[in-house]
PDB file of C-alpha atoms in Angstrom:
ATOM      1  CA  ASN V   1      16.789  24.419   2.182  1.00  0.00           C
ATOM      2  CA  ALA V   2      20.292  24.685   2.562  1.00  0.00           C
ATOM      3  CA  GLY V   3      21.360  21.295   4.263  1.00  0.00           C
ATOM      4  CA  VAL V   4      25.024  21.311   5.046  1.00  0.00           C
ATOM      5  CA  THR V   5      27.056  24.384   4.093  1.00  0.00           C
ATOM      6  CA  GLN V   6      30.841  24.289   3.753  1.00  0.00           C
ATOM      7  CA  THR V   7      33.179  27.308   3.330  1.00  0.00           C
ATOM      8  CA  PRO V   8      35.386  27.910   1.446  1.00  0.00           C
ATOM      9  CA  LYS V   9      34.932  25.756  -1.681  1.00  0.00           C
ATOM     10  CA  PHE V  10      38.529  26.182  -2.866  1.00  0.00           C
ATOM     11  CA  GLN V  11      41.469  27.165  -0.985  1.00  0.00           C
ATOM     12  CA  VAL V  12      45.348  27.101  -1.642  1.00  0.00           C
ATOM     13  CA  LEU V  13      47.776  27.247   1.180  1.00  0.00           C
ATOM     14  CA  LYS V  14      51.577  27.192   1.518  1.00  0.00           C
ATOM     15  CA  THR V  15      53.228  24.633   3.658  1.00  0.00           C
ATOM     16  CA  GLY V  16      53.032  25.710   7.239  1.00  0.00           C
ATOM     17  CA  GLN V  17      50.025  27.968   7.024  1.00  0.00           C
ATOM     18  CA  SER V  18      47.025  27.525   8.815  1.00  0.00           C
ATOM     19  CA  MET V  19      43.347  27.679   8.263  1.00  0.00           C
ATOM     20  CA  THR V  20      39.914  26.668   9.481  1.00  0.00           C
ATOM     21  CA  LEU V  21      37.326  24.936   7.392  1.00  0.00           C
ATOM     22  CA  GLN V  22      33.823  26.000   8.267  1.00  0.00           C
ATOM     23  CA  CYS V  23      30.629  23.737   8.202  1.00  0.00           C
ATOM     24  CA  ALA V  24      27.024  24.493   9.355  1.00  0.00           C
ATOM     25  CA  GLN V  25      23.907  22.458   9.088  1.00  0.00           C
ATOM     26  CA  ASP V  26      20.286  23.626   9.443  1.00  0.00           C
ATOM     27  CA  MET V  27      18.684  20.288   9.821  1.00  0.00           C
ATOM     28  CA  ASN V  28      18.797  20.234  13.803  1.00  0.00           C
ATOM     29  CA  HIS V  29      21.167  17.125  13.428  1.00  0.00           C
ATOM     30  CA  ASN V  30      22.940  15.993  16.735  1.00  0.00           C
ATOM     31  CA  SER V  31      25.798  14.468  14.949  1.00  0.00           C
ATOM     32  CA  MET V  32      28.547  15.947  12.465  1.00  0.00           C
ATOM     33  CA  TYR V  33      31.564  14.685  10.721  1.00  0.00           C
ATOM     34  CA  TRP V  34      34.697  15.577   8.775  1.00  0.00           C
ATOM     35  CA  TYR V  35      35.822  13.302   6.001  1.00  0.00           C
ATOM     36  CA  ARG V  36      38.664  13.814   3.610  1.00  0.00           C
ATOM     37  CA  GLN V  37      38.545  12.096   0.016  1.00  0.00           C
ATOM     38  CA  ASP V  38      41.530  11.177  -1.966  1.00  0.00           C
ATOM     39  CA  PRO V  39      41.767   9.374  -5.283  1.00  0.00           C
ATOM     40  CA  GLY V  40      41.416   5.557  -4.864  1.00  0.00           C
ATOM     41  CA  MET V  41      40.891   5.853  -0.808  1.00  0.00           C
ATOM     42  CA  GLY V  42      37.334   6.485  -0.694  1.00  0.00           C
ATOM     43  CA  LEU V  43      36.016   8.634   2.299  1.00  0.00           C
ATOM     44  CA  ARG V  44      38.255   8.598   5.475  1.00  0.00           C
ATOM     45  CA  LEU V  45      36.752   9.994   8.756  1.00  0.00           C
ATOM     46  CA  ILE V  46      38.956  12.536  10.304  1.00  0.00           C
ATOM     47  CA  TYR V  47      37.021  13.633  13.425  1.00  0.00           C
ATOM     48  CA  TYR V  48      33.497  13.554  14.555  1.00  0.00           C
ATOM     49  CA  SER V  49      30.972  15.004  16.845  1.00  0.00           C
ATOM     50  CA  ALA V  50      28.283  12.443  18.141  1.00  0.00           C
ATOM     51  CA  SER V  51      26.504  15.578  19.804  1.00  0.00           C
ATOM     52  CA  GLU V  52      27.002  19.151  20.895  1.00  0.00           C
ATOM     53  CA  GLY V  53      29.908  19.407  23.310  1.00  0.00           C
ATOM     54  CA  THR V  54      31.717  16.167  22.188  1.00  0.00           C
ATOM     55  CA  THR V  55      34.357  15.427  19.736  1.00  0.00           C
ATOM     56  CA  ASP V  56      35.990  12.062  18.833  1.00  0.00           C
ATOM     57  CA  LYS V  57      39.172  10.977  16.568  1.00  0.00           C
ATOM     58  CA  GLY V  58      38.054   9.165  13.574  1.00  0.00           C
ATOM     59  CA  GLU V  59      40.597   7.164  11.046  1.00  0.00           C
ATOM     60  CA  VAL V  60      43.018   9.873  10.218  1.00  0.00           C
ATOM     61  CA  PRO V  61      42.932  12.515  12.871  1.00  0.00           C
ATOM     62  CA  ASN V  62      46.742  13.440  12.841  1.00  0.00           C
ATOM     63  CA  GLY V  63      47.359  17.158  11.847  1.00  0.00           C
ATOM     64  CA  TYR V  64      43.880  18.310  12.358  1.00  0.00           C
ATOM     65  CA  ASN V  65      41.679  19.688  15.272  1.00  0.00           C
ATOM     66  CA  VAL V  66      37.941  20.458  15.389  1.00  0.00           C
ATOM     67  CA  SER V  67      35.645  22.720  17.430  1.00  0.00           C
ATOM     68  CA  ARG V  68      31.869  21.783  17.815  1.00  0.00           C
ATOM     69  CA  LEU V  69      31.033  25.349  18.074  1.00  0.00           C
ATOM     70  CA  ASN V  70      27.197  24.767  18.767  1.00  0.00           C
ATOM     71  CA  LYS V  71      24.598  22.352  17.528  1.00  0.00           C
ATOM     72  CA  ARG V  72      24.747  23.873  13.866  1.00  0.00           C
ATOM     73  CA  GLU V  73      28.524  24.539  13.426  1.00  0.00           C
ATOM     74  CA  PHE V  74      31.417  22.081  13.265  1.00  0.00           C
ATOM     75  CA  SER V  75      34.994  23.368  12.234  1.00  0.00           C
ATOM     76  CA  LEU V  76      38.170  21.767  11.140  1.00  0.00           C
ATOM     77  CA  ARG V  77      41.497  23.428  11.524  1.00  0.00           C
ATOM     78  CA  LEU V  78      44.758  22.760   9.977  1.00  0.00           C
ATOM     79  CA  GLU V  79      47.438  24.157  12.310  1.00  0.00           C
ATOM     80  CA  SER V  80      50.246  23.900   9.931  1.00  0.00           C
ATOM     81  CA  ALA V  81      49.358  22.666   6.609  1.00  0.00           C
ATOM     82  CA  ALA V  82      51.385  20.096   4.971  1.00  0.00           C
ATOM     83  CA  PRO V  83      51.214  18.754   1.216  1.00  0.00           C
ATOM     84  CA  SER V  84      49.929  15.517   2.451  1.00  0.00           C
ATOM     85  CA  GLN V  85      46.995  17.195   3.471  1.00  0.00           C
ATOM     86  CA  THR V  86      45.995  18.196  -0.119  1.00  0.00           C
ATOM     87  CA  SER V  87      42.603  16.626  -0.661  1.00  0.00           C
ATOM     88  CA  VAL V  88      38.958  17.329  -0.960  1.00  0.00           C
ATOM     89  CA  TYR V  89      37.277  17.649   2.643  1.00  0.00           C
ATOM     90  CA  PHE V  90      33.625  16.884   3.414  1.00  0.00           C
ATOM     91  CA  CYS V  91      31.460  17.781   6.198  1.00  0.00           C
ATOM     92  CA  ALA V  92      28.514  15.717   6.946  1.00  0.00           C
ATOM     93  CA  SER V  93      25.551  15.670   9.373  1.00  0.00           C
ATOM     94  CA  SER V  94      23.125  13.128  10.739  1.00  0.00           C
ATOM     95  CA  GLY V  95      20.613  12.359  13.270  1.00  0.00           C
ATOM     96  CA  THR V  96      21.730  10.443  16.137  1.00  0.00           C
ATOM     97  CA  GLY V  97      23.277   7.060  15.323  1.00  0.00           C
ATOM     98  CA  GLY V  98      23.065   8.036  11.525  1.00  0.00           C
ATOM     99  CA  LEU V  99      20.084   5.659  10.805  1.00  0.00           C
ATOM    100  CA  TYR V 100      18.850   7.550   8.017  1.00  0.00           C
ATOM    101  CA  GLY V 101      22.367   8.232   6.687  1.00  0.00           C
ATOM    102  CA  TYR V 102      24.601  11.258   6.383  1.00  0.00           C
ATOM    103  CA  THR V 103      23.782  14.461   4.632  1.00  0.00           C
ATOM    104  CA  PHE V 104      26.931  15.730   3.109  1.00  0.00           C
ATOM    105  CA  GLY V 105      28.186  19.297   1.979  1.00  0.00           C
ATOM    106  CA  SER V 106      29.643  19.991  -1.410  1.00  0.00           C
ATOM    107  CA  GLY V 107      33.114  20.000  -0.385  1.00  0.00           C
ATOM    108  CA  THR V 108      36.222  22.148   0.115  1.00  0.00           C
ATOM    109  CA  ARG V 109      39.045  21.259  -2.358  1.00  0.00           C
ATOM    110  CA  LEU V 110      42.375  22.248  -0.643  1.00  0.00           C
ATOM    111  CA  THR V 111      45.710  22.281  -2.162  1.00  0.00           C
ATOM    112  CA  VAL V 112      48.983  22.666   0.037  1.00  0.00           C
ATOM    113  CA  VAL V 113      51.991  23.861  -1.999  1.00  0.00           C
TER     114      VAL V 113
ATOM    115  CA  GLY M   1      38.804  -2.623  11.813  1.00  0.00           C
ATOM    116  CA  GLN M   2      35.639  -2.970   9.875  1.00  0.00           C
ATOM    117  CA  GLN M   3      36.167  -2.795   6.150  1.00  0.00           C
ATOM    118  CA  LEU M   4      33.603  -2.715   3.135  1.00  0.00           C
ATOM    119  CA  ASN M   5      35.197  -4.170  -0.208  1.00  0.00           C
ATOM    120  CA  GLN M   6      33.456  -2.540  -3.124  1.00  0.00           C
ATOM    121  CA  SER M   7      33.800  -3.850  -6.638  1.00  0.00           C
ATOM    122  CA  PRO M   8      34.202  -3.266  -9.327  1.00  0.00           C
ATOM    123  CA  GLN M   9      36.524  -0.205  -8.657  1.00  0.00           C
ATOM    124  CA  SER M  10      35.491   1.157 -12.055  1.00  0.00           C
ATOM    125  CA  MET M  11      33.039   0.564 -15.013  1.00  0.00           C
ATOM    126  CA  PHE M  12      32.995   1.859 -18.513  1.00  0.00           C
ATOM    127  CA  ILE M  13      29.825   0.935 -20.282  1.00  0.00           C
ATOM    128  CA  GLN M  14      27.694   1.823 -23.218  1.00  0.00           C
ATOM    129  CA  GLU M  15      24.637   3.981 -22.628  1.00  0.00           C
ATOM    130  CA  GLY M  16      21.578   1.740 -22.288  1.00  0.00           C
ATOM    131  CA  GLU M  17      23.266  -1.172 -20.645  1.00  0.00           C
ATOM    132  CA  ASP M  18      22.573  -2.345 -17.138  1.00  0.00           C
ATOM    133  CA  VAL M  19      25.108  -1.989 -14.201  1.00  0.00           C
ATOM    134  CA  SER M  20      25.812  -4.031 -11.246  1.00  0.00           C
ATOM    135  CA  MET M  21      28.029  -3.504  -8.338  1.00  0.00           C
ATOM    136  CA  ASN M  22      28.372  -4.846  -4.871  1.00  0.00           C
ATOM    137  CA  CYS M  23      29.723  -4.444  -1.566  1.00  0.00           C
ATOM    138  CA  THR M  24      30.895  -7.195   0.985  1.00  0.00           C
ATOM    139  CA  SER M  25      32.352  -7.324   4.426  1.00  0.00           C
ATOM    140  CA  SER M  26      33.333  -9.869   6.972  1.00  0.00           C
ATOM    141  CA  SER M  27      31.198  -8.100   9.562  1.00  0.00           C
ATOM    142  CA  ILE M  28      27.562  -8.000   9.937  1.00  0.00           C
ATOM    143  CA  PHE M  29      25.577  -4.743   9.675  1.00  0.00           C
ATOM    144  CA  ASN M  30      21.945  -3.778  10.307  1.00  0.00           C
ATOM    145  CA  THR M  31      21.766  -1.072   7.717  1.00  0.00           C
ATOM    146  CA  TRP M  32      23.288  -0.664   4.314  1.00  0.00           C
ATOM    147  CA  LEU M  33      23.146   2.702   2.150  1.00  0.00           C
ATOM    148  CA  TRP M  34      24.147   3.508  -1.319  1.00  0.00           C
ATOM    149  CA  TYR M  35      25.287   6.927  -2.317  1.00  0.00           C
ATOM    150  CA  LYS M  36      26.191   8.603  -5.564  1.00  0.00           C
ATOM    151  CA  GLN M  37      28.614  11.423  -5.882  1.00  0.00           C
ATOM    152  CA  ASP M  38      28.398  13.678  -8.951  1.00  0.00           C
ATOM    153  CA  PRO M  39      31.716  15.302 -10.064  1.00  0.00           C
ATOM    154  CA  GLY M  40      32.630  18.236  -7.888  1.00  0.00           C
ATOM    155  CA  GLU M  41      29.878  17.515  -5.372  1.00  0.00           C
ATOM    156  CA  GLY M  42      29.349  15.667  -2.097  1.00  0.00           C
ATOM    157  CA  PRO M  43      27.643  12.262  -1.910  1.00  0.00           C
ATOM    158  CA  VAL M  44      23.982  12.113  -1.961  1.00  0.00           C
ATOM    159  CA  LEU M  45      21.995   9.081  -0.533  1.00  0.00           C
ATOM    160  CA  LEU M  46      20.158   7.055  -3.107  1.00  0.00           C
ATOM    161  CA  ILE M  47      18.883   4.051  -1.303  1.00  0.00           C
ATOM    162  CA  ALA M  48      18.804   2.874   2.354  1.00  0.00           C
ATOM    163  CA  LEU M  49      18.160  -0.686   3.532  1.00  0.00           C
ATOM    164  CA  TYR M  50      17.181  -1.838   7.008  1.00  0.00           C
ATOM    165  CA  LYS M  51      16.414  -5.377   6.785  1.00  0.00           C
ATOM    166  CA  ALA M  52      18.132  -8.707   5.559  1.00  0.00           C
ATOM    167  CA  GLY M  53      16.836  -9.825   2.265  1.00  0.00           C
ATOM    168  CA  GLU M  54      15.187  -6.368   1.535  1.00  0.00           C
ATOM    169  CA  LEU M  55      14.859  -5.254  -2.063  1.00  0.00           C
ATOM    170  CA  THR M  56      14.193  -1.527  -2.638  1.00  0.00           C
ATOM    171  CA  SER M  57      13.905   0.501  -5.772  1.00  0.00           C
ATOM    172  CA  ASN M  58      14.300   4.139  -6.664  1.00  0.00           C
ATOM    173  CA  GLY M  59      13.447   4.612 -10.312  1.00  0.00           C
ATOM    174  CA  ARG M  60      15.969   2.721 -12.359  1.00  0.00           C
ATOM    175  CA  LEU M  61      18.042   1.915  -9.232  1.00  0.00           C
ATOM    176  CA  THR M  62      17.411  -1.344  -7.230  1.00  0.00           C
ATOM    177  CA  ALA M  63      19.472  -2.380  -4.119  1.00  0.00           C
ATOM    178  CA  GLN M  64      19.435  -5.480  -2.082  1.00  0.00           C
ATOM    179  CA  PHE M  65      20.374  -6.226   1.707  1.00  0.00           C
ATOM    180  CA  GLY M  66      22.016  -9.362   1.420  1.00  0.00           C
ATOM    181  CA  ILE M  67      20.722 -12.318   3.596  1.00  0.00           C
ATOM    182  CA  THR M  68      23.923 -12.979   5.486  1.00  0.00           C
ATOM    183  CA  ARG M  69      23.783  -9.166   6.309  1.00  0.00           C
ATOM    184  CA  LYS M  70      27.361  -8.956   5.093  1.00  0.00           C
ATOM    185  CA  ASP M  71      26.775  -7.646   1.828  1.00  0.00           C
ATOM    186  CA  SER M  72      24.644  -5.484  -0.595  1.00  0.00           C
ATOM    187  CA  PHE M  73      24.236  -5.003  -4.342  1.00  0.00           C
ATOM    188  CA  LEU M  74      23.289  -2.064  -6.327  1.00  0.00           C
ATOM    189  CA  ASN M  75      21.802  -2.468 -10.064  1.00  0.00           C
ATOM    190  CA  ILE M  76      21.192   0.239 -12.403  1.00  0.00           C
ATOM    191  CA  SER M  77      19.045  -0.541 -15.471  1.00  0.00           C
ATOM    192  CA  ALA M  78      19.227   1.106 -18.751  1.00  0.00           C
ATOM    193  CA  SER M  79      22.136   3.482 -17.945  1.00  0.00           C
ATOM    194  CA  ILE M  80      21.972   7.111 -19.100  1.00  0.00           C
ATOM    195  CA  PRO M  81      24.909   9.578 -19.443  1.00  0.00           C
ATOM    196  CA  SER M  82      23.838  11.254 -16.144  1.00  0.00           C
ATOM    197  CA  ASP M  83      24.453   8.209 -14.260  1.00  0.00           C
ATOM    198  CA  VAL M  84      28.112   8.996 -14.423  1.00  0.00           C
ATOM    199  CA  GLY M  85      29.710   9.371 -11.055  1.00  0.00           C
ATOM    200  CA  ILE M  86      31.082   7.534  -7.984  1.00  0.00           C
ATOM    201  CA  TYR M  87      28.721   5.202  -6.181  1.00  0.00           C
ATOM    202  CA  PHE M  88      29.577   4.353  -2.562  1.00  0.00           C
ATOM    203  CA  CYS M  89      28.301   1.484  -0.447  1.00  0.00           C
ATOM    204  CA  ALA M  90      27.912   2.433   3.387  1.00  0.00           C
ATOM    205  CA  ALA M  91      27.027   0.292   6.376  1.00  0.00           C
ATOM    206  CA  LEU M  92      26.189   0.866   9.889  1.00  0.00           C
ATOM    207  CA  ASN M  93      25.075  -1.005  13.024  1.00  0.00           C
ATOM    208  CA  TYR M  94      22.508   1.323  14.155  1.00  0.00           C
ATOM    209  CA  GLY M  95      21.614   1.005  17.906  1.00  0.00           C
ATOM    210  CA  GLY M  96      24.737  -0.785  18.844  1.00  0.00           C
ATOM    211  CA  SER M  97      27.913   0.674  20.411  1.00  0.00           C
ATOM    212  CA  GLN M  98      28.980   4.100  19.025  1.00  0.00           C
ATOM    213  CA  GLY M  99      29.974   3.129  15.457  1.00  0.00           C
ATOM    214  CA  ASN M 100      29.975   5.429  12.624  1.00  0.00           C
ATOM    215  CA  LEU M 101      29.022   4.773   9.018  1.00  0.00           C
ATOM    216  CA  ILE M 102      31.681   2.965   7.283  1.00  0.00           C
ATOM    217  CA  PHE M 103      32.334   3.522   3.468  1.00  0.00           C
ATOM    218  CA  GLY M 104      33.512   1.400   0.659  1.00  0.00           C
ATOM    219  CA  LYS M 105      36.134   2.915  -1.676  1.00  0.00           C
ATOM    220  CA  GLY M 106      33.518   3.580  -4.374  1.00  0.00           C
ATOM    221  CA  THR M 107      32.679   2.384  -8.072  1.00  0.00           C
ATOM    222  CA  LYS M 108      33.546   5.111 -10.467  1.00  0.00           C
ATOM    223  CA  LEU M 109      30.957   4.631 -13.467  1.00  0.00           C
ATOM    224  CA  SER M 110      31.503   6.239 -16.939  1.00  0.00           C
ATOM    225  CA  VAL M 111      28.884   5.932 -19.475  1.00  0.00           C
ATOM    226  CA  LYS M 112      29.588   6.243 -23.241  1.00  0.00           C
ATOM    227  CA  PRO M 113      26.778   7.795 -25.258  1.00  0.00           C
TER     228      PRO M 113
END
């Protein structure tokens, strides 16, 4: 009954440090997504993976990389963190095409100082 | 690109009042969704709409898929304190060319007991 699990829940990084946000889903969904949420900006798509083995850029991909490790797992990497990447990050998954909507994780709150 | 204009941006209401919010676009969609995000959590799907003119209820929530397919509305009747949160509209053209769920910027609802 886990749905979409994100780790960690909170993280503080220094400018220039790197880190990987982990996401796993247990719903056998084909598609997975990474969003960032900033006040007044809503949810902005960073990268997505329509199916295992494929990844594509979303609206705000700069400064990020992703890996679709297998059908269950989709990770987001910040190679050199910047203060502008301070945000709340959400992973989501869906069946193909997203007809029944996306299921979201509970988020990772990242602060870059 | 495609955009969803969600209004109002925020609402501060008394407990027991009814709430209305809407989402409009210049583009046509064949799927409209409404999500709620509780503080510190990821968005959770409330209602999904798949047909122009469709009216769907989920408890005290009622949503409608606009006849023009360019808008959707969400009403909450007799609001209670646990209705507090951010409500997002989202839209999709399922079955078309690869297109992901597009989100509005959200309506932040505050309820005064």
